Coordinates of C-alpha atoms in Angstrom, one line a residue:
X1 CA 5.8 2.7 -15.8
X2 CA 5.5 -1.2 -16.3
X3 CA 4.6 -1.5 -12.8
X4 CA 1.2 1.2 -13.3
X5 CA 0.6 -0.7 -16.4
X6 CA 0.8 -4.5 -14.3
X7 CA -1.9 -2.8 -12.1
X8 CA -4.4 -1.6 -15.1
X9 CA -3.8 -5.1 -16.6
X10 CA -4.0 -7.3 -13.6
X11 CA -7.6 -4.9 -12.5
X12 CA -8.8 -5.6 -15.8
X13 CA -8.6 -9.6 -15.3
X14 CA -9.7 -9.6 -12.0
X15 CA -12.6 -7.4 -13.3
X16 CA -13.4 -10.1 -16.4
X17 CA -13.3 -13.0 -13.3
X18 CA -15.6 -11.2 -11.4
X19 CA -18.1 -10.8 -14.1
X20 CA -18.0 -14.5 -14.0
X21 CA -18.0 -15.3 -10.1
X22 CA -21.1 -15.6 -7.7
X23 CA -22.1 -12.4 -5.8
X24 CA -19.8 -12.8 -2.7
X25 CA -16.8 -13.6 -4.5
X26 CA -18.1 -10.6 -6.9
X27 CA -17.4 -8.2 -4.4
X28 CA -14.6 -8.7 -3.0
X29 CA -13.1 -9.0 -6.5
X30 CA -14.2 -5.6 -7.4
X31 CA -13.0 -4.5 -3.8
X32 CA -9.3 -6.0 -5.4
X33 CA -9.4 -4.5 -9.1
X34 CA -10.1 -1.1 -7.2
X35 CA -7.3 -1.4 -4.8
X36 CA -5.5 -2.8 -8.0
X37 CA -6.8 1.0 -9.9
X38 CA -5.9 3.3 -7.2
X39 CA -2.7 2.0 -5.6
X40 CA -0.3 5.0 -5.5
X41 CA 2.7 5.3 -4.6
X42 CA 2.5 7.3 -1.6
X43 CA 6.1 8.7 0.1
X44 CA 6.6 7.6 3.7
X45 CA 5.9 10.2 6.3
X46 CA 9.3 12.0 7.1
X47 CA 10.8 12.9 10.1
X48 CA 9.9 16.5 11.1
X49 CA 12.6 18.9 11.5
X50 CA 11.0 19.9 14.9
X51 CA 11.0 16.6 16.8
X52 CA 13.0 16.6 19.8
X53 CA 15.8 14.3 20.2
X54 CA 16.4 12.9 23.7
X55 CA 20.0 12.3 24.8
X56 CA 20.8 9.0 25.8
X57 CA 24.3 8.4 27.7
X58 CA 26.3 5.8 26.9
X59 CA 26.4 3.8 29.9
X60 CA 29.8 5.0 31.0
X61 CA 28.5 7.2 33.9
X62 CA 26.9 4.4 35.4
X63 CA 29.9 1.8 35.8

């Protein structure tokens, strides 16, 4: 909860500096407050269930 309301807060101010800043800078401080708005936290991909699982010896076999 603090951390989505660091993100409103922190795209806000970079919003207000960009309002401020020359065209170039502009842009790729809108590009931030919007990565800033729409972060989520996404879960990792898991491993499937399905995924084949190779055997690997354990070196004995080949002294």
């Amino acid at each position: 909860m603090l951390d989505d309301q660091f993100k409103k807060q922190r795209a806000s101010l970079v919003r207000d500096l960009a309002a401020r800043a020359d065209p170039f800078i502009r842009r790729r401080l809108l590009d931030l407050a919007a990565r800033y708005e729409h972060s989520e936290r996404r879960p990792s991909p898991l491993t499937p269930i399905t995924l084949p699982i190779a055997e690997q010896g354990d070196g004995a076999a080949e002294r």
